Amino acid sequence: MYVAIDSSGVLIRELNLNLSMIMEGHWPEFSMKRQELPDCCSALTLLCPDPPDLFRNKEWSSIKLLPHSAGSLGIGQATHPFYGTSCCILVRQYSEVMANINPLLLIHAFMPVLIFSSAFEIESHIFLKSLSQVVILAGPGLVLSCAMIAVMAVKVYTFNWDWYIGMMFGSILGCTDPVTAVALLRNLGASKSLTLIIEGESLLNDGTSIVVFEVFRDLSMDLCIATELAVRLILKVIGSPLFGYAMAKITMFCLSYIFNDGLTEITMSLAITYITFYVGEWVGTSGVIAVTFMGLFMDTVSFSPEIEVFLLRFWEMLTYLGNTLIFMIVGVVISQRSLEYMSISDGFFIIVLYFALNTIRLVLIVGLSPLLSRLGYGYNWRWAAVCIWSGTKGAFTLSLALMAYQLEGLDEVNVRNKILLHVSGTVVLSLLINGTTMGWIVNTLGLSDIPAPKRMAMYSALQRIRESEANTFSLLKMDRFLADANWVMAEKLVKIEDPYKSQQRSVHVDDLLPNTRTARCPDCEKSVPWEPSLREIDDMMEEARIRVLKAQKTSYWRQYSAGMLNRQAARTLISITENTIDSGRFMTVIDVKKEWEIRGIFVTIRKKLEDWMYNVKVDKYKPSKNRISKMCYRLVFTNAFEFFVYMVILLNVLPLMLEYIPNLNIELETELRTINYIFFLMYVIQALMKALAVRKAYIFDHWNQFDVFIITLAAADIVIDQLFERSEHQVRTVRIFRLIRLARVLRLLKVMIPTFIHLLNKQINKQLSFGYDIGKGYVVGEEDVSNLIDHISDQKVISEQLRSIVERNHQEAIKELGLLQRDHPEIAISVKTRQAVRTVLNSARDTIHALMAGGLLDDAEALKLETMIEVKMKRLLKFAPSIQPPTAEELLKNLPWLQNSEKQIEFIKYKAKLLYFDYGDIVVHQGEQPRGIHLIVSGMVRLHGVKPSLGTSSKGLEVDEDDELTSGESRPSFTDYRSSGAIIGELNCLTQQRMEVTVTCETVAQTCYISIDDLFEAFDVFSEFPSLEYKIWLALGIRIAITIMMEDITYQGWSYNSICAYLARSYVVDIEKNNRFDLYDGTVEDAFLVYGSAEDVQSQKQYDAPCYISKTTHQVWKPLSNSNKK
C-alpha cells in the first residue's frame, strides 16, 4: 500500500473508484494497459484483506468457492514484472525484495503463531483420547509417506535427485494443512472426533516433517555425522515435548499472578510463544514441536475470564495474517525466481505429483486402518475417505519449500527451483480441488446427517425463541412510538429458520416430536401415541447426557467468570467434565471428592513431625518426691534450660567447622579435641538431668532418644580417637565419626518443627480450600443443570431420568460438603467469605459501568474506581485459606431480616436459646405444628419429606392451614442437607402451616432457637414499617424469586450477583381475598408469585407459586380464601 501511494496517487484514486464500482456490482474497465494489470492486482491485494470477497457479483460468484489461501498465492504470482509504465517500477522493486526474503525468517516470524493458535484451540480431552491415532498418522505414517514420495521423486522424475533430496522432498509434501477441511467439517456438524484426528495429525506432523526435513537436508549437504544426528534426533523427539510442557507450566504459573490485565496477558502469550520457539531451536530441540505441546497444555482458563473473546480474536487475526502473507510471499518468489525455468513437462509432473500424493495417502490410510480402528474413538471407512481427501497442503509446506529453495549447496535449476515449483503447484491443486469438493464428499458419505435428538433439541430451542419473539412483539405493540410499525413485515424479517432443516422431503422435524408422532394399532387400525423404542431412548439419553455435561461445563466457566471459582478449580472441574463426556456416564461426586481428600506427602510429613513433637507420655512426666529429682524437674522444664541447650549446640557448630579446614584442624588439633570433650560432657549432663527429672518416662520422648543416639556416637568417637593409632585406615574411620558429629546440629530442628508444622498446615488448608471450592462449584453446576432439564429434553421419560440423576448427585455433593465443613469449618468459612467479597466487588464494578454508561462518571473517574476494585480483587488471590467460624451471636446479627436494627437484634438475642443435638437426634418432625425457627450454628442436618407447597397443592388448589399434608403419592419427595448458617422453619412460622419435612442431625449440631411465641411477640413489638414480619417475607420472597429466575431460560445469561443486584430493589405486596391488584403499571419491571395462587383478570389464567407472572398480565385478583405474597 505504501509503495502504491508514493508512486502514484492517481493510481490509488482510480483503484478506489474501481473498487467501489466492483462492490456495487459493476465491473469497470481499467484505464491502463494490459501490461500494468499484474502490478495493479498487487496493489489491490494490499488494500483488501480478503481478495475473493470482492467478487460478489453473480458473474463472479464461483470465485467464492476458492479457498482464500489459493487466491493469495495466485495474486502473489501476478506480480511478475512486466515492463510497463513508470508507476509500476517501485511495485516490481518491492516484489524483488520479497522474493529474496530469508525463509528461515519467514518460519521464525509466522510459524510459532500458526502452530500455537492451532494447538491452543484443540479440545484437550478429545485430543488425548485420539492421541494414539494421531501419533500413528503423524509419526510412522508421515515417515512412510515421505519414503513413498521419495521413491516417486527419484525413480520417476528426470532431475537426477539422490535419495537424500528425495526424502527431503517427501518431508515437504508429507505434512498436511487441512484448514479448509476442518472448517467445513465443523460447519457441517460432522463428528468432533474425526475433525480432531485430522487437525491433530496436521499439528503433529508439522513437527515430524521439519525434523525429517532437517535431517535429510544436512545429510544431502554433508553437514553432520551419525553421532551428532542421533543426539539431535533424541533432543527433538524427546526433549521438545518436555520443553514445551515445562514452558506451558511456567506460563500458567506467571499468569496466575496477573489479574484481569488483558494487554499484559495477551502480550505474555505472544512473547512466550516466540521465546519457546527460539529457545527450543537454540538448545537443539524442535521449536515447532515445543510450541505445539505448549499450546496443547494451555487453555483459556489459564487467562482471566474477561479477556477470553479478545484473546481468541487476537490469535485468530494473527493466524489469518500469517497464512495470507506466507502464501503471497511464496507467490511472489515463484513469479520472480522460478517461472522462467518452468516448462510444459513441469506442468505434467505437477499433475502427476498431485494424483500420486492422493494415491500415496490412500495406500497409507488403508494400510493403517486396521490399527486405527482399534484405538481412540474407532475408525471406519467413511472417516478414512475424509482423511484421505483432507490431505491438503498449506502454509507450512510452502515455508519448507522456501527453505529448500534458499539452500546454497544444492543445484539451483534442477533441485531448488523444481522443488519450489512442484510443491507450489501441488499446494494450489490440493486447495482448488480437495478444498472445494470436501463438502460434497462429506454430504455424500452421510457424515453431515444430523441425528434425531439433535434435531429435536434444535426444534425445541427454536420454539422457545419464537415464543420469546411473540412476547416481545406483544409488548412492543403497546409502545406509543412503535404502535404503527409494519408488524407483518417485522415478523417476517425476524423469522429464524431451522439450520438443521433437511432438504429431503422424507425427513421432517415434526415427525420426530413426541406430541406429533403416532403409530397404527395392528388390531383396530387406529392411530395411537408413539412410544420410542429402547434404542431410541438410549440414543436420546446419550444425547441428553452430553448436553447435561456441556451445561455443567458452561456453568463452571460462568462461575469462574463471576469470580465464584478460582482458576485452578475451574480448570479441574472443566477437565473432569471433558473426561466424563468420553466415559459414557454422568459426572458424580466421587469424581470431585478426591480433590479434597487429605492425602499426599504433606500429610505424611505432618503426622511424623506431630508425632515427634507431641506424642509423649505426659502422664508419666510427674515430679518425683526425691529432692534431687524434684530440683532437676523444675530446672529441666524451664525455657531458660531449653535456651541454654540450644546455645550450647550453636557454640558447638564453630569447632565442628574448624575441623574441616585443612590447616587449622592440624594446628588446633589439641584444642579442638579438648573442646569436643567439654561439649560431650555438657550433653551427658543435660541428658542425666532430664533422666533424673522424669525417670523411666525419659525414653518415651523421641528427642531424648535422639539425644541418647548422639551421645553414643560421641562416646564412640572419643574411644576410637584415644585408643587407636593414626594409621591411614584409622584416620579414615576417625574422619567418618567426625562427620557424624554434625548430627548434633539436628537437635536444633526441634525449635523449627512448630514452624514446619504451621507451613504444612497452611499448605494442607490450601488443598482443602481448593477441594471445597471444587465441591461448591460442582453443587452450583448441578443446580444450574436441574433448572435446564425441561429444556434439554422434551421426552418425559428422559427428563425424569435426568432429574433423578441430577437430584441424587446434588444431594450427595451437599452431604459431602457438609461433612467437610464439619471437619474443617475454618476452610468452608474462608471460601464462603472470599466468594462473598468477590460477589460484592463484582456488583460494585457493574455499578461503575452503569454510571459510566449513563454519563454520571467520565472515563478517568471510572478508571480510578475500577483500579481500586481490581486491586482488592487481586488481593483475593492470596486470601487466607482458613478463617475461624462465626459464633452464634455473629450469625444472628447477620440474618438478612435483622441487619442494621440493633433493637431487634438485642430483643431476638435475649429470647433465643442455644440447643445441642447429638448424631441421629430429630430436630423437627414432619406434620407437627411449627414451634419456632432454628438457626444452625454448627453441624449438619438432613431434611426429608415433601417439597414445600408454598400455599398450593399439587393440583393447583390452595392448602388451608387446617388441612393435613398431602400424601407422598401426589407430592414429590424431598431430601436436602443444611449446614451452618441455614434457617429452618421461617415460612411455616409465618403461615402457621404444618412442617413438611423431618429434620435429622447427620452430625453433632448446635442451633440457635427462637420460639414461635417469641417471634410473634417480636412482630407486635416491631410493627412499624418496615416491620420485622415484612422483612422476613421480603427475604423469603427474594430467595424464592432467585430460584424462579435461575430456572427461567430468559435469565440464563444472568450471573448470580446480577440477579441479586436486580432483586435488591424488590418489595413484597400482600393481596387480600377478592381484591384486585394492578401489575406492570410502569413502575414494576417483573413480578413473581412467591406464595399462594392468583388469577389473571383478563385471560383467567391461573398462577400457582412459585412462578413468574407474564408481562401480558396487567391485573390479578384473589378469588379464594387465602392471601398471596408477591
Short mmCIF file of C-alpha atoms in Angstrom, two decimals, residues 348-594:
data_model
loop_
_atom_site.label_atom_id
_atom_site.label_comp_id
_atom_site.label_asym_id
_atom_site.label_seq_id
_atom_site.Cartn_x
_atom_site.Cartn_y
_atom_site.Cartn_z
CA PHE A 348 2.76 -32.51 -16.38
CA PHE A 349 4.91 -33.53 -13.42
CA ILE A 350 2.85 -31.31 -11.08
CA ILE A 351 -0.38 -33.00 -12.19
CA VAL A 352 1.21 -36.44 -11.85
CA LEU A 353 2.55 -35.47 -8.41
CA TYR A 354 -0.89 -34.33 -7.28
CA PHE A 355 -2.52 -37.65 -8.20
CA ALA A 356 0.44 -39.56 -6.78
CA LEU A 357 0.11 -37.80 -3.42
CA ASN A 358 -3.56 -38.71 -3.18
CA THR A 359 -2.77 -42.29 -4.14
CA ILE A 360 0.01 -42.50 -1.54
CA ARG A 361 -2.31 -41.14 1.12
CA LEU A 362 -4.95 -43.68 0.07
CA VAL A 363 -2.49 -46.55 0.43
CA LEU A 364 -1.24 -45.20 3.75
CA ILE A 365 -4.68 -44.72 5.33
CA VAL A 366 -5.97 -48.06 4.10
CA GLY A 367 -2.86 -49.81 5.41
CA LEU A 368 -3.13 -48.19 8.85
CA SER A 369 -6.93 -48.50 9.15
CA PRO A 370 -6.93 -51.92 10.91
CA LEU A 371 -4.77 -50.46 13.66
CA LEU A 372 -6.58 -47.10 13.82
CA SER A 373 -9.98 -48.78 14.14
CA ARG A 374 -8.89 -50.39 17.43
CA LEU A 375 -7.71 -47.18 19.05
CA GLY A 376 -9.27 -43.97 20.34
CA TYR A 377 -12.81 -43.36 19.08
CA GLY A 378 -12.50 -46.02 16.39
CA TYR A 379 -12.11 -45.58 12.65
CA ASN A 380 -14.47 -46.54 9.80
CA TRP A 381 -14.26 -46.36 6.04
CA ARG A 382 -16.16 -43.06 5.87
CA TRP A 383 -13.68 -41.43 8.22
CA ALA A 384 -10.85 -42.92 6.17
CA ALA A 385 -12.27 -41.43 2.97
CA VAL A 386 -12.50 -37.97 4.55
CA CYS A 387 -8.96 -38.26 5.95
CA ILE A 388 -7.64 -39.22 2.51
CA TRP A 389 -9.32 -36.30 0.78
CA SER A 390 -8.41 -33.81 3.53
CA GLY A 391 -4.67 -34.15 2.88
CA THR A 392 -4.36 -30.62 1.52
CA LYS A 393 -1.11 -28.68 1.70
CA GLY A 394 -0.71 -25.22 3.11
CA ALA A 395 1.47 -22.56 4.66
CA PHE A 396 3.85 -24.92 6.43
CA THR A 397 4.53 -26.87 3.22
CA LEU A 398 5.31 -23.65 1.38
CA SER A 399 7.61 -22.48 4.18
CA LEU A 400 9.65 -25.70 3.95
CA ALA A 401 9.76 -25.30 0.16
CA LEU A 402 11.17 -21.79 0.61
CA MET A 403 13.80 -23.17 3.00
CA ALA A 404 14.81 -25.74 0.38
CA TYR A 405 14.90 -23.05 -2.28
CA GLN A 406 17.38 -20.98 -0.27
CA LEU A 407 19.89 -23.84 0.26
CA GLU A 408 23.06 -22.67 -1.48
CA GLY A 409 24.66 -26.11 -1.54
CA LEU A 410 22.04 -27.56 -3.91
CA ASP A 411 21.69 -27.12 -7.65
CA GLU A 412 19.57 -24.07 -8.39
CA VAL A 413 17.90 -25.20 -11.59
CA ASN A 414 17.31 -28.94 -11.14
CA VAL A 415 16.75 -29.02 -7.38
CA ARG A 416 15.84 -25.73 -5.73
CA ASN A 417 13.60 -24.29 -8.46
CA LYS A 418 11.97 -27.63 -9.19
CA ILE A 419 11.14 -28.22 -5.54
CA LEU A 420 9.58 -24.76 -5.20
CA LEU A 421 7.63 -25.06 -8.47
CA HIS A 422 6.29 -28.56 -7.89
CA VAL A 423 5.45 -28.00 -4.26
CA SER A 424 3.63 -24.72 -5.00
CA GLY A 425 1.71 -26.29 -7.89
CA THR A 426 0.66 -29.23 -5.73
CA VAL A 427 -0.45 -26.90 -2.95
CA VAL A 428 -2.62 -24.92 -5.39
CA LEU A 429 -4.17 -28.06 -6.89
CA SER A 430 -4.93 -29.55 -3.47
CA LEU A 431 -6.59 -26.34 -2.35
CA LEU A 432 -8.56 -25.88 -5.57
CA ILE A 433 -9.70 -29.49 -5.92
CA ASN A 434 -9.73 -31.09 -2.47
CA GLY A 435 -10.67 -27.92 -0.62
CA THR A 436 -13.64 -27.06 -2.84
CA THR A 437 -15.07 -30.59 -3.08
CA MET A 438 -14.75 -31.55 0.61
CA GLY A 439 -18.33 -30.51 1.34
CA TRP A 440 -19.66 -32.75 -1.41
CA ILE A 441 -17.57 -35.67 -0.10
CA VAL A 442 -18.86 -35.23 3.47
CA ASN A 443 -22.50 -34.93 2.36
CA THR A 444 -22.19 -37.92 0.01
CA LEU A 445 -20.78 -40.10 2.80
CA GLY A 446 -23.57 -39.05 5.14
CA LEU A 447 -21.25 -37.63 7.78
CA SER A 448 -23.24 -34.39 7.98
CA ASP A 449 -26.53 -36.14 8.81
CA ILE A 450 -27.98 -34.71 12.00
CA PRO A 451 -29.32 -37.34 14.43
CA ALA A 452 -32.88 -37.13 15.66
CA PRO A 453 -32.03 -36.00 19.23
CA LYS A 454 -30.08 -33.02 17.87
CA ARG A 455 -32.92 -32.12 15.50
CA MET A 456 -35.39 -32.26 18.37
CA ALA A 457 -33.15 -30.14 20.59
CA MET A 458 -32.79 -27.55 17.84
CA TYR A 459 -36.53 -27.57 17.21
CA SER A 460 -37.21 -27.08 20.92
CA ALA A 461 -34.77 -24.15 21.05
CA LEU A 462 -36.42 -22.54 18.02
CA GLN A 463 -39.84 -22.92 19.60
CA ARG A 464 -38.65 -21.07 22.70
CA ILE A 465 -37.03 -18.37 20.56
CA ARG A 466 -40.27 -17.88 18.65
CA GLU A 467 -42.21 -17.77 21.90
CA SER A 468 -39.84 -15.07 23.16
CA GLU A 469 -40.25 -13.15 19.90
CA ALA A 470 -44.03 -13.33 20.23
CA ASN A 471 -43.92 -11.98 23.79
CA THR A 472 -41.59 -9.18 22.72
CA PHE A 473 -43.89 -8.26 19.81
CA SER A 474 -46.91 -8.18 22.10
CA LEU A 475 -45.12 -5.71 24.40
CA LEU A 476 -43.75 -3.57 21.58
CA LYS A 477 -47.21 -3.18 20.05
CA MET A 478 -48.20 -1.31 23.22
CA ASP A 479 -45.36 1.17 22.77
CA ARG A 480 -46.72 4.56 21.75
CA PHE A 481 -43.84 5.22 19.37
CA LEU A 482 -43.92 1.80 17.68
CA ALA A 483 -47.66 1.21 17.59
CA ASP A 484 -47.97 2.00 13.85
CA ALA A 485 -44.97 -0.07 12.71
CA ASN A 486 -45.42 -2.63 9.94
CA TRP A 487 -45.70 -5.66 12.21
CA VAL A 488 -46.37 -8.11 9.38
CA MET A 489 -43.07 -7.20 7.74
CA ALA A 490 -41.27 -7.18 11.09
CA GLU A 491 -42.49 -10.68 11.93
CA LYS A 492 -41.44 -11.88 8.50
CA LEU A 493 -37.95 -10.36 8.81
CA VAL A 494 -37.20 -11.80 12.25
CA LYS A 495 -38.30 -15.34 11.41
CA ILE A 496 -35.46 -17.78 12.05
CA GLU A 497 -35.31 -20.96 10.01
CA ASP A 498 -34.17 -24.28 11.39
CA PRO A 499 -30.47 -24.70 10.47
CA TYR A 500 -30.94 -28.48 10.61
CA LYS A 501 -33.88 -28.40 8.23
CA SER A 502 -33.37 -31.22 5.74
CA GLN A 503 -33.79 -30.72 2.03
CA GLN A 504 -35.15 -34.25 1.77
CA ARG A 505 -38.94 -34.43 1.86
CA SER A 506 -38.80 -37.72 3.72
CA VAL A 507 -37.27 -36.09 6.81
CA HIS A 508 -39.46 -33.75 8.86
CA VAL A 509 -38.68 -32.46 12.32
CA ASP A 510 -42.38 -32.59 13.27
CA ASP A 511 -42.31 -36.35 12.74
CA LEU A 512 -39.64 -36.65 15.43
CA LEU A 513 -41.58 -34.79 18.15
CA PRO A 514 -43.22 -36.87 20.88
CA ASN A 515 -46.50 -34.95 20.62
CA THR A 516 -46.93 -35.46 16.86
CA ARG A 517 -45.52 -38.91 16.20
CA THR A 518 -48.16 -41.67 16.11
CA ALA A 519 -48.24 -45.40 15.44
CA ARG A 520 -51.04 -47.51 13.94
CA CYS A 521 -52.60 -50.23 16.09
CA PRO A 522 -52.47 -53.59 14.25
CA ASP A 523 -55.82 -54.67 15.73
CA CYS A 524 -58.08 -51.64 15.31
CA GLU A 525 -56.09 -49.71 12.67
CA LYS A 526 -56.32 -46.55 14.80
CA SER A 527 -53.53 -44.06 15.40
CA VAL A 528 -52.13 -44.26 18.88
CA PRO A 529 -49.47 -42.05 20.51
CA TRP A 530 -45.98 -43.11 19.55
CA GLU A 531 -43.73 -44.60 22.18
CA PRO A 532 -39.98 -44.56 21.49
CA SER A 533 -38.16 -47.86 21.28
CA LEU A 534 -35.44 -48.83 23.72
CA ARG A 535 -32.74 -47.98 21.19
CA GLU A 536 -34.28 -44.57 20.52
CA ILE A 537 -34.47 -43.94 24.26
CA ASP A 538 -30.80 -44.90 24.61
CA ASP A 539 -29.83 -42.57 21.77
CA MET A 540 -31.83 -39.70 23.24
CA MET A 541 -30.44 -40.41 26.70
CA GLU A 542 -26.89 -40.32 25.38
CA GLU A 543 -27.54 -37.00 23.62
CA ALA A 544 -29.14 -35.66 26.80
CA ARG A 545 -26.16 -36.85 28.86
CA ILE A 546 -23.75 -34.97 26.63
CA ARG A 547 -25.90 -31.84 26.82
CA VAL A 548 -26.04 -32.09 30.62
CA LEU A 549 -22.26 -32.32 30.82
CA LYS A 550 -21.88 -29.38 28.44
CA ALA A 551 -24.31 -27.39 30.58
CA GLN A 552 -22.19 -28.24 33.64
CA LYS A 553 -19.06 -27.11 31.81
CA THR A 554 -20.77 -23.84 30.88
CA SER A 555 -21.84 -23.36 34.50
CA TYR A 556 -18.24 -23.82 35.70
CA TRP A 557 -16.99 -21.27 33.20
CA ARG A 558 -19.74 -18.85 34.23
CA GLN A 559 -18.79 -19.28 37.89
CA TYR A 560 -15.15 -18.67 37.01
CA SER A 561 -16.09 -15.53 35.07
CA ALA A 562 -18.09 -14.27 38.03
CA GLY A 563 -15.23 -14.99 40.45
CA MET A 564 -17.09 -17.78 42.26
CA LEU A 565 -14.40 -20.28 41.25
CA ASN A 566 -10.68 -19.76 41.23
CA ARG A 567 -8.64 -20.57 38.15
CA GLN A 568 -7.34 -23.95 39.25
CA ALA A 569 -10.75 -25.12 40.50
CA ALA A 570 -12.41 -24.14 37.23
CA ARG A 571 -9.71 -25.89 35.21
CA THR A 572 -10.08 -29.05 37.31
CA LEU A 573 -13.88 -29.16 37.04
CA ILE A 574 -13.82 -28.49 33.30
CA SER A 575 -11.18 -31.18 32.83
CA ILE A 576 -13.24 -33.71 34.82
CA THR A 577 -16.32 -32.84 32.77
CA GLU A 578 -14.48 -33.27 29.48
CA ASN A 579 -13.10 -36.64 30.55
CA THR A 580 -16.55 -37.74 31.70
CA ILE A 581 -18.04 -36.96 28.27
CA ASP A 582 -15.92 -39.73 26.77
CA SER A 583 -16.62 -42.20 29.59
CA GLY A 584 -20.30 -42.72 28.78
CA ARG A 585 -21.50 -41.79 32.27
CA PHE A 586 -22.59 -38.77 34.30
CA MET A 587 -20.29 -36.74 36.49
CA THR A 588 -20.70 -37.73 40.15
CA VAL A 589 -19.46 -36.50 43.49
CA ILE A 590 -16.91 -39.34 43.51
CA ASP A 591 -15.12 -37.63 40.62
CA VAL A 592 -14.63 -34.44 42.62
CA LYS A 593 -14.43 -35.82 46.16
CA LYS A 594 -10.86 -36.97 45.67
#
